């Protein structure tokens, strides 16, 4: 094996280490309660009122959706105290206050509001981070500083601040368990194993809606086409990322930080059915996989519970109906974002931050129908070229690189949109 950076071998995931011991009733804060991950987490809480107590929730601006979610949660556990509520957007916060939506449970809005929510409950065991984008990093760091279990869906936390999260989690004994279905699959394969036993990680990818679309046709795909994911029903940003395969690139970086495996030993296989959620190959050649229907409640629940298989109602995989499993090599010619992410991960320092910031700007522009699907890769590549990357030693530096990426990508969007 080639000489590896020592840091590459330090996993965030508690491989081979005991899980945190918590009381029977887990108290959790849910960041991003109105999103796809958030509402599925609330469904799990509703199904397990004696074992899960939601003590804090957040949304950005969809206050009425949040109020409706909390109403159904209350119906499932009428005796439970109402959770604290953070509404990040100041205008939406003012509207919630004016309408008396959350009464005295509403915390202040604005900068630092999510970190304040994580710090607020006296007794806290789990933080579920279902936020989208780099906005998830600061609350992840706040949760790490509380030394709690973090059920992490927000992969951007690790892409933008992998080293920072690693540092805080280690210093404060926080436990990071993945929610992304691929990384959860790997965690399930790694149950009872140690890091030294891992040879390589194989991430599976559905291939997205354009798996078979010829390169020339990609120039003309519409936003509707982009948002038509073949197997998963998710929020808009990750759905776009799945269509460009940048999501799989972000997952390579996420896997690198979570499991301490160097980039050259993290592979991607396209698996159109999304039945196999990922593989771990061990040093003796054993290849383990986790299979299941595409249902995010399983990985969310597995992370929240500290890796327990609690009962979960739902469709089961019918292997006879599937018949055979298909795997393909990803086409990095048609999907350049995959290689851009791998290169940024390998370059380290600020490169993954630039990649992520440029992508967030490009995805927002696509969702606003200002640019075309094929512009996304160009905007990311241009940002990575133009901003020469450097080291990142602190959160402030990470946020400066993020801001730089956004400025550059915004200029590139304007150039392409005009
Ligand atoms: N969805 C999935 O099945 C899935 C699977 C694997 C991994 N993930 C990862 O999980 C994360 C969440 O994805 P999602 O699909 O659940 O996203 P989503 O449906 O778009 O939900 C995002 C949540 O974050 C809130 N939010 C958005 N921007 C915010 C900001 N700037 N500050 C504070 N809160 C903000 C939203 O509030 P409002 O509703 O008020 O806007 C919403 O509650 C992403 O990192 C994604 O990659 C998702």
Tab-separated table of C-alpha atoms and ligand atoms in Angstrom:
chain	number	residue	atom	x	y	z
A	1	UNK	CA	0.000	0.000	0.000
A	2	UNK	CA	1.349	3.474	-0.873
A	3	UNK	CA	2.270	5.831	1.973
A	4	UNK	CA	-0.903	7.501	3.190
A	5	UNK	CA	-1.484	10.684	5.088
A	6	UNK	CA	-1.922	9.607	8.745
A	7	UNK	CA	-5.060	11.713	8.966
A	8	UNK	CA	-6.593	9.626	6.163
A	9	UNK	CA	-6.661	6.680	8.528
A	10	UNK	CA	-8.628	8.433	11.263
A	11	UNK	CA	-12.304	7.636	10.913
A	12	UNK	CA	-15.122	9.756	12.282
A	13	UNK	CA	-17.362	6.726	12.334
A	14	UNK	CA	-16.872	4.770	15.585
A	15	UNK	CA	-15.627	1.645	13.804
A	16	UNK	CA	-14.804	-1.056	16.338
A	17	UNK	CA	-15.592	1.293	19.237
A	18	UNK	CA	-18.532	0.923	21.665
A	19	UNK	CA	-21.608	3.071	20.963
A	20	UNK	CA	-22.814	5.694	23.425
A	21	UNK	CA	-25.093	4.418	26.197
A	22	UNK	CA	-28.293	6.444	26.558
A	23	UNK	CA	-31.501	5.984	28.578
A	24	UNK	CA	-34.509	4.124	27.119
A	25	UNK	CA	-36.137	7.408	26.025
A	26	UNK	CA	-33.899	9.229	23.509
A	27	UNK	CA	-34.229	13.021	23.472
A	28	UNK	CA	-33.481	14.468	20.060
A	29	UNK	CA	-33.149	17.754	18.226
A	30	UNK	CA	-34.147	17.653	14.559
A	31	UNK	CA	-32.556	20.225	12.247
A	32	UNK	CA	-34.488	20.682	8.994
A	33	UNK	CA	-37.778	19.230	10.253
A	34	UNK	CA	-39.770	20.301	7.172
A	35	UNK	CA	-37.496	18.595	4.655
A	36	UNK	CA	-37.511	15.127	3.166
A	37	UNK	CA	-35.171	13.719	5.869
A	38	UNK	CA	-36.896	15.821	8.550
A	39	UNK	CA	-40.453	14.651	7.879
A	40	UNK	CA	-39.311	11.013	7.688
A	41	UNK	CA	-37.521	11.433	11.038
A	42	UNK	CA	-40.758	12.778	12.505
A	43	UNK	CA	-42.612	9.730	11.112
A	44	UNK	CA	-40.150	7.513	13.029
A	45	UNK	CA	-40.693	9.582	16.194
A	46	UNK	CA	-44.486	9.278	15.819
A	47	UNK	CA	-44.191	5.502	15.473
A	48	UNK	CA	-42.038	5.259	18.639
A	49	UNK	CA	-43.448	7.743	21.170
A	50	UNK	CA	-42.182	5.769	24.187
A	51	UNK	CA	-38.612	5.656	22.873
A	52	UNK	CA	-38.077	8.944	21.011
A	53	UNK	CA	-38.831	12.410	22.341
A	54	UNK	CA	-38.362	15.352	19.950
A	55	UNK	CA	-37.196	18.265	22.126
A	56	UNK	CA	-36.249	20.746	19.390
A	57	UNK	CA	-36.987	21.309	15.694
A	58	UNK	CA	-35.995	23.824	13.040
A	59	UNK	CA	-37.064	24.996	9.625
A	60	UNK	CA	-35.834	27.756	7.357
A	61	UNK	CA	-39.088	29.453	6.345
A	62	UNK	CA	-41.903	26.900	5.844
A	63	UNK	CA	-43.565	27.658	9.180
A	64	UNK	CA	-47.026	26.338	8.339
A	65	UNK	CA	-45.635	22.988	7.200
A	66	UNK	CA	-43.684	22.854	10.473
A	67	UNK	CA	-46.769	23.686	12.550
A	68	UNK	CA	-48.724	20.908	10.768
A	69	UNK	CA	-45.904	18.397	11.391
A	70	UNK	CA	-45.817	19.316	15.096
A	71	UNK	CA	-49.590	18.876	15.303
A	72	UNK	CA	-49.352	15.257	14.096
A	73	UNK	CA	-46.412	14.653	16.441
A	74	UNK	CA	-48.523	15.924	19.334
A	75	UNK	CA	-51.365	13.589	18.377
A	76	UNK	CA	-48.944	10.633	18.642
A	77	UNK	CA	-47.575	11.712	22.062
A	78	UNK	CA	-50.099	14.104	23.672
A	79	UNK	CA	-48.384	14.049	27.084
A	80	UNK	CA	-44.936	15.064	25.721
A	81	UNK	CA	-43.861	18.699	26.276
A	82	UNK	CA	-43.887	20.739	23.058
A	83	UNK	CA	-40.455	21.004	21.391
A	84	UNK	CA	-38.435	24.191	21.121
A	85	UNK	CA	-38.721	25.721	17.644
A	86	UNK	CA	-36.187	27.624	15.550
A	87	UNK	CA	-37.247	29.427	12.385
A	88	UNK	CA	-34.047	30.647	10.752
A	89	UNK	CA	-35.422	33.118	8.232
A	90	UNK	CA	-36.149	36.438	9.970
A	91	UNK	CA	-39.257	37.282	7.944
A	92	UNK	CA	-40.775	33.843	8.471
A	93	UNK	CA	-39.866	34.081	12.161
A	94	UNK	CA	-41.717	37.397	12.453
A	95	UNK	CA	-44.753	35.856	10.718
A	96	UNK	CA	-44.691	32.839	13.081
A	97	UNK	CA	-44.538	35.163	16.070
A	98	UNK	CA	-47.345	37.382	14.729
A	99	UNK	CA	-49.544	34.315	14.180
A	100	UNK	CA	-48.600	32.846	17.577
A	101	UNK	CA	-47.769	29.580	15.803
A	102	UNK	CA	-45.306	28.151	18.322
A	103	UNK	CA	-46.128	30.241	21.406
A	104	UNK	CA	-43.356	30.551	23.977
A	105	UNK	CA	-41.432	27.632	22.414
A	106	UNK	CA	-40.191	29.875	19.562
A	107	UNK	CA	-36.478	30.728	19.907
A	108	UNK	CA	-34.845	33.800	18.278
A	109	UNK	CA	-34.026	33.785	14.543
A	110	UNK	CA	-30.943	34.925	12.679
A	111	UNK	CA	-27.253	34.127	12.682
A	112	UNK	CA	-26.360	31.391	15.183
A	113	UNK	CA	-30.007	30.362	15.691
A	114	UNK	CA	-29.414	26.700	14.838
A	115	UNK	CA	-26.396	26.431	17.158
A	116	UNK	CA	-28.521	28.000	19.912
A	117	UNK	CA	-31.200	25.336	19.339
A	118	UNK	CA	-28.596	22.573	19.665
A	119	UNK	CA	-27.335	24.119	22.910
A	120	UNK	CA	-30.775	24.843	24.396
A	121	UNK	CA	-32.170	21.531	25.759
A	122	UNK	CA	-30.802	20.574	29.200
A	123	UNK	CA	-30.807	16.923	28.417
A	124	UNK	CA	-29.978	15.866	24.868
A	125	UNK	CA	-28.838	12.583	23.324
A	126	UNK	CA	-29.200	12.834	19.535
A	127	UNK	CA	-29.037	15.595	16.932
A	128	UNK	CA	-30.432	14.679	13.502
A	129	UNK	CA	-28.951	17.026	10.920
A	130	UNK	CA	-31.372	17.050	7.965
A	131	UNK	CA	-30.328	20.509	6.729
A	132	UNK	CA	-29.353	21.014	3.118
A	133	UNK	CA	-26.073	22.601	2.060
A	134	UNK	CA	-23.091	24.147	3.822
A	135	UNK	CA	-25.516	25.817	6.267
A	136	UNK	CA	-25.394	22.477	8.082
A	137	UNK	CA	-21.742	22.771	9.126
A	138	UNK	CA	-22.031	25.168	12.069
A	139	UNK	CA	-24.841	23.228	13.777
A	140	UNK	CA	-22.904	19.975	13.221
A	141	UNK	CA	-19.933	21.550	14.994
A	142	UNK	CA	-22.227	22.757	17.810
A	143	UNK	CA	-23.594	19.221	18.177
A	144	UNK	CA	-20.062	17.800	18.173
A	145	UNK	CA	-19.165	20.208	20.983
A	146	UNK	CA	-22.098	18.859	23.024
A	147	UNK	CA	-20.606	15.372	22.673
A	148	UNK	CA	-23.920	13.869	21.567
A	149	UNK	CA	-24.763	11.317	18.898
A	150	UNK	CA	-25.087	13.022	15.507
A	151	UNK	CA	-27.277	11.277	12.940
A	152	UNK	CA	-25.783	13.050	9.951
A	153	UNK	CA	-27.748	13.388	6.719
A	154	UNK	CA	-26.105	16.716	5.865
A	155	UNK	CA	-23.111	15.382	3.906
A	156	UNK	CA	-22.085	18.967	3.093
A	157	UNK	CA	-20.918	19.299	6.746
A	158	UNK	CA	-18.150	16.814	5.988
A	159	UNK	CA	-17.411	18.097	2.482
A	160	UNK	CA	-16.952	21.665	3.730
A	161	UNK	CA	-15.586	20.959	7.209
A	162	UNK	CA	-14.514	17.323	7.449
A	163	UNK	CA	-11.319	18.116	9.355
A	164	UNK	CA	-13.073	20.596	11.660
A	165	UNK	CA	-15.846	18.124	12.464
A	166	UNK	CA	-13.263	15.419	13.073
A	167	UNK	CA	-11.371	17.685	15.491
A	168	UNK	CA	-14.460	18.715	17.507
A	169	UNK	CA	-16.010	15.242	17.558
A	170	UNK	CA	-12.784	13.741	18.895
A	171	UNK	CA	-12.264	16.498	21.466
A	172	UNK	CA	-15.796	16.183	22.864
A	173	UNK	CA	-16.545	12.480	22.332
A	174	UNK	CA	-19.359	13.018	19.837
A	175	UNK	CA	-20.547	9.986	17.866
A	176	UNK	CA	-21.167	10.507	14.143
A	177	UNK	CA	-23.468	7.984	12.510
A	178	UNK	CA	-24.356	8.346	8.827
A	179	UNK	CA	-27.889	8.751	7.499
A	180	UNK	CA	-27.002	8.704	3.795
A	181	UNK	CA	-28.265	5.289	2.682
A	182	UNK	CA	-24.932	4.328	1.076
A	183	UNK	CA	-22.884	5.167	4.167
A	184	UNK	CA	-25.481	3.553	6.411
A	185	UNK	CA	-25.147	0.414	4.286
A	186	UNK	CA	-21.395	0.482	4.849
A	187	UNK	CA	-21.917	1.033	8.574
A	188	UNK	CA	-24.248	-1.985	8.652
A	189	UNK	CA	-21.580	-4.078	6.897
A	190	UNK	CA	-18.975	-2.813	9.385
A	191	UNK	CA	-20.918	-3.830	12.486
A	192	UNK	CA	-18.420	-5.418	14.895
A	193	UNK	CA	-15.461	-4.812	12.502
A	194	UNK	CA	-12.364	-2.665	12.834
A	195	UNK	CA	-10.926	-0.070	10.414
A	196	UNK	CA	-7.870	-2.226	9.647
A	197	UNK	CA	-10.152	-4.915	8.198
A	198	UNK	CA	-11.433	-2.608	5.408
A	199	UNK	CA	-9.814	-2.981	1.987
A	200	UNK	CA	-12.118	-0.777	-0.061
A	201	UNK	CA	-15.505	0.886	-0.088
A	202	UNK	CA	-17.840	0.593	-3.088
A	203	UNK	CA	-20.576	3.219	-3.306
A	204	UNK	CA	-23.524	2.367	-5.505
A	205	UNK	CA	-25.266	5.034	-7.602
A	206	UNK	CA	-28.642	4.785	-9.317
A	207	UNK	CA	-27.174	6.670	-12.270
A	208	UNK	CA	-29.945	9.277	-12.046
A	209	UNK	CA	-32.493	10.175	-14.733
A	210	UNK	CA	-29.852	10.569	-17.483
A	211	UNK	CA	-28.032	7.257	-17.111
A	212	UNK	CA	-28.795	6.346	-20.712
A	213	UNK	CA	-29.149	9.829	-22.209
A	214	UNK	CA	-26.660	10.519	-25.057
A	215	UNK	CA	-24.220	13.378	-24.364
A	216	UNK	CA	-25.689	15.561	-27.150
A	217	UNK	CA	-29.193	15.286	-25.665
A	218	UNK	CA	-27.999	16.432	-22.230
A	219	UNK	CA	-27.706	19.939	-23.724
A	220	UNK	CA	-31.485	20.112	-24.024
A	221	UNK	CA	-32.869	18.424	-20.889
A	222	UNK	CA	-35.438	20.434	-18.939
A	223	UNK	CA	-35.675	21.092	-15.204
A	224	UNK	CA	-38.600	18.656	-15.100
A	225	UNK	CA	-36.378	15.950	-16.607
A	226	UNK	CA	-33.657	16.722	-14.045
A	227	UNK	CA	-36.078	16.413	-11.126
A	228	UNK	CA	-37.457	13.038	-12.267
A	229	UNK	CA	-35.279	10.738	-10.128
A	230	UNK	CA	-35.775	7.066	-11.077
A	231	UNK	CA	-35.705	5.510	-7.578
A	232	UNK	CA	-35.623	8.036	-4.693
A	233	UNK	CA	-38.029	10.802	-3.640
A	234	UNK	CA	-35.842	13.539	-2.085
A	235	UNK	CA	-35.451	17.295	-1.662
A	236	UNK	CA	-34.731	19.365	-4.833
A	237	UNK	CA	-31.005	20.022	-4.238
A	238	UNK	CA	-29.973	16.392	-3.766
A	239	UNK	CA	-32.230	15.410	-6.684
A	240	UNK	CA	-30.302	17.771	-8.980
A	241	UNK	CA	-27.003	16.503	-7.509
A	242	UNK	CA	-28.117	12.947	-8.295
A	243	UNK	CA	-28.773	13.894	-11.918
A	244	UNK	CA	-25.243	15.341	-12.334
A	245	UNK	CA	-23.686	12.558	-10.199
A	246	UNK	CA	-22.093	15.318	-8.097
A	247	UNK	CA	-24.033	13.753	-5.207
A	248	UNK	CA	-21.956	10.599	-5.621
A	249	UNK	CA	-18.827	12.767	-5.656
A	250	UNK	CA	-19.894	14.434	-2.395
A	251	UNK	CA	-20.509	10.943	-1.020
A	252	UNK	CA	-16.940	9.897	-1.915
A	253	UNK	CA	-15.656	12.797	0.201
A	254	UNK	CA	-18.159	11.954	2.951
A	255	UNK	CA	-17.022	8.295	2.972
A	256	UNK	CA	-13.372	9.380	3.111
A	257	UNK	CA	-13.934	11.411	6.284
A	258	UNK	CA	-16.400	8.993	7.894
A	259	UNK	CA	-14.470	5.788	7.440
A	260	UNK	CA	-10.873	7.070	7.184
A	261	UNK	CA	-10.340	5.341	3.813
A	262	UNK	CA	-8.111	7.051	1.206
A	263	UNK	CA	-9.701	8.201	-2.040
A	264	UNK	CA	-7.997	5.597	-4.218
A	265	UNK	CA	-9.810	2.889	-2.258
A	266	UNK	CA	-13.302	4.342	-2.643
A	267	UNK	CA	-15.029	3.207	-5.838
A	268	UNK	CA	-18.367	3.966	-7.471
A	269	UNK	CA	-20.575	1.475	-9.302
A	270	UNK	CA	-23.770	2.398	-11.107
A	271	UNK	CA	-26.568	0.088	-9.948
A	272	UNK	CA	-29.823	1.249	-11.582
A	273	UNK	CA	-32.242	-0.622	-9.288
A	274	UNK	CA	-30.899	0.952	-6.050
A	275	UNK	CA	-31.392	-2.379	-4.256
A	276	UNK	CA	-27.774	-2.731	-3.083
A	277	UNK	CA	-27.117	0.390	-1.024
A	278	UNK	CA	-23.311	-0.106	-1.009
A	279	UNK	CA	-20.505	-2.606	-0.374
A	280	UNK	CA	-17.499	-2.979	1.886
A	281	UNK	CA	-14.662	-5.190	0.692
A	282	UNK	CA	-12.495	-6.583	3.497
A	283	UNK	CA	-8.761	-7.319	3.371
A	284	UNK	CA	-9.420	-11.073	3.006
A	285	UNK	CA	-11.554	-10.453	-0.106
A	286	UNK	CA	-14.941	-10.840	1.618
A	287	UNK	CA	-17.472	-8.504	0.008
A	288	UNK	CA	-20.426	-7.459	2.177
A	289	UNK	CA	-23.440	-5.471	1.005
A	290	UNK	CA	-26.659	-4.174	2.522
A	291	UNK	CA	-29.815	-4.425	0.409
A	292	UNK	CA	-33.262	-2.963	0.855
A	293	UNK	CA	-36.046	-0.993	-0.761
A	294	UNK	CA	-35.322	2.725	-1.297
A	295	UNK	CA	-36.741	3.935	2.037
A	296	UNK	CA	-34.763	6.533	3.997
A	297	UNK	CA	-36.563	5.729	7.246
A	298	UNK	CA	-34.325	2.676	7.689
A	299	UNK	CA	-30.960	4.513	7.650
A	300	UNK	CA	-32.415	7.407	9.679
A	301	UNK	CA	-33.707	5.029	12.350
A	302	UNK	CA	-30.503	2.971	12.340
A	303	UNK	CA	-28.451	6.130	13.039
A	304	UNK	CA	-30.833	7.643	15.608
A	305	UNK	CA	-30.966	4.416	17.631
A	306	UNK	CA	-27.192	3.997	17.711
A	307	UNK	CA	-27.317	1.251	15.073
A	308	UNK	CA	-30.181	-0.911	16.211
A	309	UNK	CA	-32.608	-2.669	13.902
A	310	UNK	CA	-35.912	-1.546	15.441
A	311	UNK	CA	-39.108	-2.827	13.794
A	312	UNK	CA	-40.078	-0.731	10.762
A	313	UNK	CA	-43.259	-1.253	8.735
A	314	UNK	CA	-42.803	-1.071	4.972
A	315	UNK	CA	-42.314	-2.952	1.734
A	316	UNK	CA	-39.701	-5.692	1.842
A	317	UNK	CA	-37.310	-6.434	-0.991
A	318	UNK	CA	-38.535	-9.360	-3.093
A	319	UNK	CA	-35.377	-10.947	-4.522
A	320	UNK	CA	-37.310	-13.308	-6.803
A	321	UNK	CA	-39.147	-10.365	-8.332
A	322	UNK	CA	-35.844	-8.523	-8.910
A	323	UNK	CA	-34.260	-11.635	-10.454
A	324	UNK	CA	-30.827	-10.152	-11.090
A	325	UNK	CA	-28.668	-7.267	-9.970
A	326	UNK	CA	-27.115	-5.026	-12.637
A	327	UNK	CA	-23.902	-3.006	-12.225
A	328	UNK	CA	-22.197	-0.602	-14.656
A	329	UNK	CA	-19.089	1.571	-14.767
A	330	UNK	CA	-19.981	5.281	-14.255
A	331	UNK	CA	-19.518	7.351	-17.429
A	332	UNK	CA	-17.302	10.211	-16.267
A	333	UNK	CA	-17.336	11.693	-19.791
A	334	UNK	CA	-21.060	12.411	-19.650
A	335	UNK	CA	-20.982	13.056	-15.886
A	336	UNK	CA	-17.829	15.160	-15.289
A	337	UNK	CA	-18.983	16.238	-11.799
A	338	UNK	CA	-17.989	12.853	-10.421
A	339	UNK	CA	-14.315	13.355	-11.337
A	340	UNK	CA	-14.388	17.025	-10.303
A	341	UNK	CA	-15.440	15.934	-6.818
A	342	UNK	CA	-12.879	13.149	-6.609
A	343	UNK	CA	-10.109	15.558	-7.681
A	344	UNK	CA	-11.252	18.177	-5.165
A	345	UNK	CA	-11.331	15.560	-2.410
A	346	UNK	CA	-7.818	14.405	-3.264
A	347	UNK	CA	-6.512	17.989	-3.451
A	348	UNK	CA	-7.964	18.587	0.031
A	349	UNK	CA	-7.676	21.965	1.796
A	350	UNK	CA	-10.202	24.399	0.410
A	351	UNK	CA	-10.875	22.498	-2.859
A	352	UNK	CA	-13.936	20.564	-1.562
A	353	UNK	CA	-15.335	23.844	-0.150
A	354	UNK	CA	-14.951	25.531	-3.544
A	355	UNK	CA	-16.570	22.549	-5.258
A	356	UNK	CA	-19.519	22.566	-2.868
A	357	UNK	CA	-20.056	26.351	-2.838
A	358	UNK	CA	-19.966	26.547	-6.641
A	359	UNK	CA	-22.371	23.623	-6.885
A	360	UNK	CA	-24.856	25.154	-4.437
A	361	UNK	CA	-24.932	28.374	-6.484
A	362	UNK	CA	-25.236	26.455	-9.763
A	363	UNK	CA	-28.035	24.204	-8.464
A	364	UNK	CA	-29.993	27.221	-7.164
A	365	UNK	CA	-29.588	28.851	-10.603
A	366	UNK	CA	-30.803	25.694	-12.349
A	367	UNK	CA	-33.819	25.452	-10.020
A	368	UNK	CA	-34.571	29.106	-10.873
A	369	UNK	CA	-34.246	28.139	-14.574
A	370	UNK	CA	-31.439	30.637	-15.159
A	371	UNK	CA	-28.908	28.102	-16.481
A	372	UNK	CA	-28.982	24.740	-18.248
A	373	UNK	CA	-28.229	21.352	-16.695
A	374	UNK	CA	-24.933	21.109	-18.610
A	375	UNK	CA	-23.769	24.472	-17.203
A	376	UNK	CA	-23.409	23.044	-13.690
A	377	UNK	CA	-20.173	21.132	-14.336
A	378	UNK	CA	-18.704	24.143	-16.193
A	379	UNK	CA	-19.488	26.507	-13.306
A	380	UNK	CA	-17.856	24.161	-10.778
A	381	UNK	CA	-14.791	23.585	-12.979
A	382	UNK	CA	-14.380	27.319	-13.630
A	383	UNK	CA	-14.580	28.107	-9.886
A	384	UNK	CA	-12.043	25.409	-9.020
A	385	UNK	CA	-9.672	26.739	-11.695
A	386	UNK	CA	-10.066	30.420	-10.871
A	387	UNK	CA	-9.793	30.220	-7.074
A	388	UNK	CA	-6.436	28.709	-6.289
A	389	UNK	CA	-7.087	26.501	-3.306
A	390	UNK	CA	-5.228	26.637	-0.013
A	391	UNK	CA	-5.245	25.291	3.529
A	392	UNK	CA	-8.204	25.549	5.912
A	393	UNK	CA	-7.365	25.794	9.607
A	394	UNK	CA	-10.542	27.141	11.165
A	395	UNK	CA	-14.283	27.551	10.688
A	396	UNK	CA	-13.751	31.223	9.786
A	397	UNK	CA	-11.338	30.246	6.990
A	398	UNK	CA	-13.759	27.578	5.737
A	399	UNK	CA	-16.552	30.168	5.598
A	400	UNK	CA	-14.280	32.621	3.739
A	401	UNK	CA	-13.486	29.998	1.078
A	402	UNK	CA	-17.198	29.190	0.852
A	403	UNK	CA	-18.035	32.868	0.330
A	404	UNK	CA	-15.312	33.175	-2.340
A	405	UNK	CA	-16.676	30.148	-4.211
A	406	UNK	CA	-20.176	31.615	-4.126
A	407	UNK	CA	-18.999	34.996	-5.450
A	408	UNK	CA	-17.094	33.387	-8.320
A	409	UNK	CA	-19.873	30.957	-9.201
A	410	UNK	CA	-22.471	33.741	-9.074
A	411	UNK	CA	-20.399	35.737	-11.608
A	412	UNK	CA	-20.125	32.650	-13.823
A	413	UNK	CA	-23.882	32.046	-13.586
A	414	UNK	CA	-24.510	35.671	-14.615
A	415	UNK	CA	-22.162	35.275	-17.590
A	416	UNK	CA	-23.905	32.094	-18.750
A	417	UNK	CA	-27.441	33.373	-18.056
A	418	UNK	CA	-26.987	36.560	-20.095
B	1	LIG	N1	-33.826	13.406	1.002
B	1	LIG	C1	-33.165	12.265	1.034
B	1	LIG	O1	-33.736	11.194	0.804
B	1	LIG	C2	-31.691	12.271	1.363
B	1	LIG	C3	-30.972	11.081	1.254
B	1	LIG	C4	-29.641	11.075	1.611
B	1	LIG	C5	-29.032	12.236	2.049
B	1	LIG	N2	-29.737	13.388	2.125
B	1	LIG	C6	-29.075	14.610	2.582
B	1	LIG	O2	-29.847	15.152	3.645
B	1	LIG	C7	-29.792	16.587	3.613
B	1	LIG	C8	-31.215	17.132	3.546
B	1	LIG	O3	-31.794	16.746	2.319
B	1	LIG	P1	-33.360	16.854	2.058
B	1	LIG	O4	-33.599	16.186	0.767
B	1	LIG	O5	-34.105	16.396	3.268
B	1	LIG	O6	-33.519	18.431	1.885
B	1	LIG	P2	-34.873	19.295	1.826
B	1	LIG	O7	-36.051	18.412	1.620
B	1	LIG	O8	-34.634	20.394	0.863
B	1	LIG	O9	-34.980	19.901	3.318
B	1	LIG	C9	-34.041	20.809	3.801
B	1	LIG	C10	-34.405	21.278	5.199
B	1	LIG	O10	-33.449	22.258	5.619
B	1	LIG	C11	-34.085	23.539	5.828
B	1	LIG	N3	-33.187	24.555	5.272
B	1	LIG	C12	-32.918	24.785	3.967
B	1	LIG	N4	-32.006	25.770	3.835
B	1	LIG	C13	-31.703	26.168	5.092
B	1	LIG	C14	-30.839	27.169	5.628
B	1	LIG	N5	-30.093	27.955	4.837
B	1	LIG	N6	-30.783	27.311	6.956
B	1	LIG	C15	-31.519	26.529	7.767
B	1	LIG	N7	-32.365	25.572	7.327
B	1	LIG	C16	-32.438	25.394	5.999
B	1	LIG	C17	-35.412	23.458	5.099
B	1	LIG	O11	-36.354	24.355	5.709
B	1	LIG	P3	-37.633	24.935	4.861
B	1	LIG	O12	-38.456	23.715	4.550
B	1	LIG	O13	-38.297	25.869	5.785
B	1	LIG	O14	-37.054	25.568	3.632
B	1	LIG	C18	-35.765	21.977	5.309
B	1	LIG	O15	-36.271	21.775	6.605
B	1	LIG	C19	-28.919	16.954	2.407
B	1	LIG	O16	-27.600	17.146	2.811
B	1	LIG	C20	-29.003	15.702	1.523
B	1	LIG	O17	-27.868	15.555	0.699
B	1	LIG	C21	-31.054	13.432	1.793
